[in-house]
Tab-separated table of C-alpha atoms and ligand atoms in Angstrom:
chain	number	residue	atom	x	y	z
A	1025	UNK	CA	-53.706	-46.522	82.582
A	1026	UNK	CA	-54.512	-46.473	86.115
A	1027	UNK	CA	-52.333	-48.767	88.714
A	1028	UNK	CA	-53.799	-51.638	89.987
A	1029	UNK	CA	-53.985	-51.292	93.687
A	1030	UNK	CA	-54.480	-54.387	96.101
A	1031	UNK	CA	-55.435	-53.368	100.084
A	1032	UNK	CA	-55.545	-56.049	103.064
A	1033	UNK	CA	-58.201	-55.044	105.360
A	1034	UNK	CA	-57.292	-57.288	108.484
A	1035	UNK	CA	-60.544	-55.981	110.206
A	1036	UNK	CA	-60.564	-57.222	114.056
A	1037	UNK	CA	-57.938	-59.865	113.341
A	1038	UNK	CA	-54.282	-60.187	114.481
A	1039	UNK	CA	-52.716	-59.469	117.501
A	1040	UNK	CA	-49.438	-57.007	117.360
A	1041	UNK	CA	-46.906	-59.713	117.513
A	1042	UNK	CA	-49.452	-61.833	114.674
A	1043	UNK	CA	-49.203	-58.827	112.419
A	1044	UNK	CA	-45.487	-58.398	112.579
A	1045	UNK	CA	-45.427	-61.816	111.832
A	1046	UNK	CA	-47.751	-61.733	108.699
A	1047	UNK	CA	-45.539	-58.107	107.790
A	1048	UNK	CA	-42.259	-60.395	107.736
A	1049	UNK	CA	-43.717	-63.037	105.770
A	1050	UNK	CA	-45.804	-60.347	103.019
A	1051	UNK	CA	-42.066	-58.268	102.519
A	1052	UNK	CA	-40.051	-60.980	100.856
A	1053	UNK	CA	-43.135	-62.489	99.052
A	1054	UNK	CA	-43.940	-59.419	97.481
A	1055	UNK	CA	-40.301	-57.693	97.052
A	1056	UNK	CA	-40.424	-57.764	93.580
A	1057	UNK	CA	-44.137	-56.205	92.538
A	1058	UNK	CA	-43.866	-52.765	91.441
A	1059	UNK	CA	-46.852	-53.158	88.926
A	1060	UNK	CA	-49.521	-52.783	91.775
A	1061	UNK	CA	-49.857	-50.735	94.849
A	1062	UNK	CA	-50.021	-53.017	97.789
A	1063	UNK	CA	-51.408	-51.713	101.540
A	1064	UNK	CA	-52.040	-53.637	104.585
A	1065	UNK	CA	-54.830	-52.191	107.014
A	1066	UNK	CA	-54.267	-53.706	110.576
A	1067	UNK	CA	-56.313	-52.505	113.273
A	1068	UNK	CA	-55.160	-49.147	115.054
A	1069	UNK	CA	-52.980	-50.843	118.222
A	1070	UNK	CA	-50.578	-52.369	115.974
A	1071	UNK	CA	-50.222	-49.674	113.515
A	1072	UNK	CA	-46.905	-48.390	115.333
A	1073	UNK	CA	-45.458	-51.712	115.479
A	1074	UNK	CA	-46.648	-52.460	111.853
A	1075	UNK	CA	-44.900	-49.280	110.431
A	1076	UNK	CA	-41.537	-50.341	111.764
A	1077	UNK	CA	-41.804	-53.740	110.375
A	1078	UNK	CA	-42.765	-52.367	106.978
A	1079	UNK	CA	-39.957	-49.624	107.060
A	1080	UNK	CA	-38.230	-49.938	104.020
A	1081	UNK	CA	-40.608	-52.563	102.115
A	1082	UNK	CA	-43.059	-51.591	98.878
A	1083	UNK	CA	-45.783	-52.194	100.761
A	1084	UNK	CA	-47.954	-49.051	102.287
A	1085	UNK	CA	-49.312	-48.804	105.671
A	1086	UNK	CA	-53.077	-48.616	105.840
A	1087	UNK	CA	-55.961	-48.011	108.596
A	1088	UNK	CA	-59.519	-49.013	109.284
A	1089	UNK	CA	-61.131	-45.935	110.238
A	1090	UNK	CA	-60.599	-42.318	111.363
A	1091	UNK	CA	-62.488	-39.508	113.518
A	1092	UNK	CA	-63.573	-36.551	110.893
A	1093	UNK	CA	-62.549	-34.016	113.785
A	1094	UNK	CA	-58.770	-32.797	113.987
A	1095	UNK	CA	-58.400	-33.594	118.327
A	1096	UNK	CA	-60.649	-33.071	120.889
A	1097	UNK	CA	-63.235	-34.738	123.249
A	1098	UNK	CA	-64.327	-37.861	121.259
A	1099	UNK	CA	-63.399	-40.521	123.711
A	1100	UNK	CA	-62.056	-43.716	122.148
A	1101	UNK	CA	-61.472	-42.293	118.715
A	1102	UNK	CA	-58.325	-41.672	116.357
A	1103	UNK	CA	-57.336	-38.111	114.881
A	1104	UNK	CA	-55.882	-38.250	111.544
A	1105	UNK	CA	-52.609	-36.319	112.689
A	1106	UNK	CA	-51.885	-39.522	114.846
A	1107	UNK	CA	-52.099	-41.251	112.283
A	1108	UNK	CA	-49.732	-39.206	110.039
A	1109	UNK	CA	-47.021	-39.180	112.378
A	1110	UNK	CA	-46.827	-42.630	112.362
A	1111	UNK	CA	-46.619	-43.141	108.948
A	1112	UNK	CA	-50.329	-44.173	107.656
A	1113	UNK	CA	-50.905	-43.020	104.256
A	1114	UNK	CA	-54.602	-44.890	103.203
A	1115	UNK	CA	-57.530	-45.122	105.525
A	1116	UNK	CA	-60.483	-47.253	104.708
A	1117	UNK	CA	-63.726	-44.800	105.295
A	1118	UNK	CA	-67.515	-46.298	105.089
A	1119	UNK	CA	-66.539	-50.141	105.320
A	1120	UNK	CA	-70.026	-51.660	105.537
A	1121	UNK	CA	-69.284	-53.064	108.571
A	1122	UNK	CA	-69.087	-49.797	110.179
A	1123	UNK	CA	-72.298	-48.538	108.193
A	1124	UNK	CA	-74.074	-51.630	109.239
A	1125	UNK	CA	-72.841	-51.752	113.389
A	1126	UNK	CA	-71.646	-48.470	114.526
A	1127	UNK	CA	-74.120	-46.079	112.570
A	1128	UNK	CA	-72.275	-44.467	109.874
A	1129	UNK	CA	-73.811	-42.335	107.552
A	1130	UNK	CA	-73.089	-40.790	103.786
A	1131	UNK	CA	-72.311	-37.754	105.572
A	1132	UNK	CA	-69.968	-38.878	108.160
A	1133	UNK	CA	-68.173	-40.475	105.440
A	1134	UNK	CA	-67.705	-37.410	103.836
A	1135	UNK	CA	-66.399	-35.549	106.369
A	1136	UNK	CA	-64.104	-38.363	107.232
A	1137	UNK	CA	-63.242	-38.161	103.230
A	1138	UNK	CA	-62.582	-34.327	103.523
A	1139	UNK	CA	-60.509	-34.292	106.390
A	1140	UNK	CA	-58.498	-37.717	105.691
A	1141	UNK	CA	-57.388	-35.707	101.969
A	1142	UNK	CA	-56.818	-32.635	104.051
A	1143	UNK	CA	-53.950	-34.111	106.335
A	1144	UNK	CA	-52.736	-35.984	103.287
A	1145	UNK	CA	-54.174	-39.602	104.231
A	1146	UNK	CA	-55.692	-41.375	100.604
A	1147	UNK	CA	-58.829	-42.575	101.611
A	1148	UNK	CA	-60.148	-45.847	100.430
A	1149	UNK	CA	-63.844	-45.159	100.452
A	1150	UNK	CA	-66.328	-48.311	100.641
A	1151	UNK	CA	-69.751	-48.717	99.137
A	1152	UNK	CA	-71.964	-51.419	98.219
A	1153	UNK	CA	-75.515	-52.441	98.141
A	1154	UNK	CA	-77.154	-54.915	100.335
A	1155	UNK	CA	-78.937	-58.354	99.217
A	1156	UNK	CA	-82.626	-56.667	99.515
A	1157	UNK	CA	-81.323	-53.749	97.356
A	1158	UNK	CA	-79.835	-55.878	94.586
A	1159	UNK	CA	-83.016	-58.401	94.439
A	1160	UNK	CA	-85.010	-54.721	94.253
A	1161	UNK	CA	-83.056	-53.931	91.201
A	1162	UNK	CA	-81.949	-50.639	92.583
A	1163	UNK	CA	-77.995	-51.656	93.195
A	1164	UNK	CA	-76.632	-48.789	90.585
A	1165	UNK	CA	-79.069	-46.316	92.155
A	1166	UNK	CA	-77.848	-47.295	95.639
A	1167	UNK	CA	-74.184	-46.945	94.898
A	1168	UNK	CA	-74.021	-44.478	92.774
A	1169	UNK	CA	-75.851	-42.110	95.512
A	1170	UNK	CA	-73.333	-43.335	98.157
A	1171	UNK	CA	-70.410	-42.495	95.628
A	1172	UNK	CA	-71.544	-39.126	94.916
A	1173	UNK	CA	-72.464	-38.218	99.048
A	1174	UNK	CA	-68.911	-39.296	99.899
A	1175	UNK	CA	-67.265	-37.645	97.297
A	1176	UNK	CA	-69.395	-34.332	97.701
A	1177	UNK	CA	-67.390	-30.935	98.250
A	1178	UNK	CA	-63.994	-32.276	96.423
A	1179	UNK	CA	-62.173	-30.728	93.850
A	1180	UNK	CA	-61.402	-32.756	90.308
A	1181	UNK	CA	-57.864	-33.681	91.703
A	1182	UNK	CA	-58.628	-34.256	95.197
A	1183	UNK	CA	-61.726	-36.790	93.772
A	1184	UNK	CA	-59.620	-38.213	91.154
A	1185	UNK	CA	-56.752	-39.138	94.232
A	1186	UNK	CA	-59.586	-40.931	95.734
A	1187	UNK	CA	-59.538	-44.792	96.060
A	1188	UNK	CA	-63.194	-46.437	95.771
A	1189	UNK	CA	-63.751	-49.808	97.339
A	1190	UNK	CA	-67.371	-51.690	95.517
A	1191	UNK	CA	-68.200	-54.237	97.990
A	1192	UNK	CA	-71.691	-55.556	97.812
A	1193	UNK	CA	-72.320	-56.670	101.158
A	1194	UNK	CA	-73.800	-59.920	100.186
A	1195	UNK	CA	-70.709	-60.925	99.081
A	1196	UNK	CA	-68.569	-60.152	101.876
A	1197	UNK	CA	-67.100	-62.592	104.021
A	1198	UNK	CA	-69.410	-65.240	102.219
A	1199	UNK	CA	-67.233	-67.012	100.103
A	1200	UNK	CA	-70.090	-65.637	97.342
A	1201	UNK	CA	-68.174	-63.341	94.927
A	1202	UNK	CA	-70.306	-61.443	92.862
A	1203	UNK	CA	-69.363	-62.413	88.886
A	1204	UNK	CA	-66.692	-60.610	87.195
A	1205	UNK	CA	-69.213	-59.177	84.976
A	1206	UNK	CA	-71.769	-58.063	87.436
A	1207	UNK	CA	-68.840	-56.591	89.485
A	1208	UNK	CA	-67.892	-54.625	86.267
A	1209	UNK	CA	-70.903	-53.582	85.645
A	1210	UNK	CA	-71.584	-51.935	88.682
A	1211	UNK	CA	-68.410	-50.585	88.898
A	1212	UNK	CA	-68.784	-49.436	85.131
A	1213	UNK	CA	-71.982	-47.638	86.611
A	1214	UNK	CA	-69.903	-45.889	89.570
A	1215	UNK	CA	-67.279	-44.472	87.214
A	1216	UNK	CA	-70.234	-43.011	85.066
A	1217	UNK	CA	-71.688	-41.476	88.446
A	1218	UNK	CA	-68.336	-39.655	88.868
A	1219	UNK	CA	-68.190	-38.536	85.414
A	1220	UNK	CA	-71.592	-36.866	85.664
A	1221	UNK	CA	-70.101	-35.516	89.456
A	1222	UNK	CA	-67.312	-34.283	88.557
A	1223	UNK	CA	-65.875	-34.858	84.747
A	1224	UNK	CA	-64.660	-37.726	82.227
A	1225	UNK	CA	-60.939	-36.785	83.098
A	1226	UNK	CA	-61.997	-37.691	86.861
A	1227	UNK	CA	-63.833	-40.395	86.123
A	1228	UNK	CA	-60.798	-42.369	84.106
A	1229	UNK	CA	-58.270	-41.321	86.976
A	1230	UNK	CA	-59.928	-42.531	89.665
A	1231	UNK	CA	-59.170	-46.156	91.069
A	1232	UNK	CA	-62.118	-48.559	91.914
A	1233	UNK	CA	-61.705	-51.770	93.818
A	1234	UNK	CA	-63.793	-54.828	93.789
A	1235	UNK	CA	-64.127	-56.377	97.415
A	1236	UNK	CA	-66.247	-59.302	98.869
A	1237	UNK	CA	-64.973	-62.600	98.627
A	1238	UNK	CA	-62.107	-61.726	96.368
A	1239	UNK	CA	-59.295	-64.774	96.680
A	1240	UNK	CA	-56.549	-66.309	94.616
A	1241	UNK	CA	-58.939	-68.488	92.483
A	1242	UNK	CA	-61.027	-65.590	91.216
A	1243	UNK	CA	-58.659	-62.881	91.363
A	1244	UNK	CA	-57.715	-62.989	87.490
A	1245	UNK	CA	-61.079	-62.964	86.217
A	1246	UNK	CA	-61.965	-60.347	88.125
A	1247	UNK	CA	-58.539	-57.808	87.282
A	1248	UNK	CA	-59.070	-59.184	83.813
A	1249	UNK	CA	-62.153	-56.459	83.611
A	1250	UNK	CA	-61.667	-52.882	82.220
A	1251	UNK	CA	-63.433	-51.170	85.035
A	1252	UNK	CA	-61.953	-53.114	88.142
A	1253	UNK	CA	-58.704	-51.473	89.266
A	1254	UNK	CA	-57.641	-53.696	92.490
A	1255	UNK	CA	-58.880	-55.303	95.269
A	1256	UNK	CA	-60.012	-54.581	99.103
A	1257	UNK	CA	-58.984	-58.297	100.836
A	1258	UNK	CA	-61.031	-59.382	104.093
A	1259	UNK	CA	-60.421	-63.121	104.754
A	1260	UNK	CA	-57.602	-63.855	102.315
A	1261	UNK	CA	-55.404	-60.918	103.561
A	1262	UNK	CA	-54.882	-62.996	106.626
A	1263	UNK	CA	-52.601	-65.477	105.169
A	1264	UNK	CA	-49.146	-64.503	103.783
A	1265	UNK	CA	-49.674	-66.942	100.655
A	1266	UNK	CA	-53.100	-65.949	99.787
A	1267	UNK	CA	-52.282	-62.218	99.935
A	1268	UNK	CA	-49.220	-62.466	97.749
A	1269	UNK	CA	-51.006	-64.854	94.964
A	1270	UNK	CA	-54.041	-61.967	95.189
A	1271	UNK	CA	-51.505	-59.566	94.653
A	1272	UNK	CA	-49.850	-60.952	91.981
A	1273	UNK	CA	-52.745	-61.857	90.345
B	168	13P	P1	-63.995	-60.848	102.659
B	168	13P	O1	-62.532	-60.850	101.373
B	168	13P	O2	-63.436	-61.731	103.777
B	168	13P	O3	-64.872	-61.138	102.062
B	168	13P	O4	-64.034	-59.009	102.971
B	168	13P	C1	-63.860	-58.676	102.044
B	168	13P	C2	-63.907	-56.923	102.736
B	168	13P	O5	-65.112	-56.647	103.734
B	168	13P	C3	-62.804	-56.062	102.581
B	168	13P	O6	-63.192	-54.710	103.156
């Protein structure tokens, strides 16, 4: 049985004090949650204060990006060791906004995934198709290729521990969600590609989230599908009430 995982991607929202307030609101609301892994991913500058606020809670800390090198002359970048020292456990990699606006490639996402694993960070690797790709009928082809390239070179046990987040780009921040059946069908295809690249065992273990306008009103329908193991939540992660409702689907 795969344990569901719900992660809040706060994107470029929340100052340090706002992050602290949101975490302080979330902790009591989610204190009784044991059957779902819960993660919040604030912006980098708020990570240290978020780590302090989350101490002793059942909510794990994640971030939204990371560099693939261990250290060096990479102005403006963040190294994995910096995250580990602050108690970060998860790292979102290859989010479509990073691919779209910051030139991230499948190759770079693979490098980051390998480095994250090397440092004991759990990658949440994002994949997803554009509207044009969906309309052209090549969704499965696109997301399965992204999946295989992201996981290239990993061992079976490493791959099984990765979290994948299927986020159709046309559903992100638009209020338009993929239907639960469509999301499940694509995620099942992604799982089949993991089986092809690794094994049935890895495919059965790897957790695959859905992301894209997941919110209190649609989470239970999506989570009822057999291949959907969780959610990567944007807008609905910014309010404690909404996020806790999603977590408690
Ligand atoms: P929304 O939930 O705002 O659509 O964002 C989804 C997302 O991109 C999470 O990473």
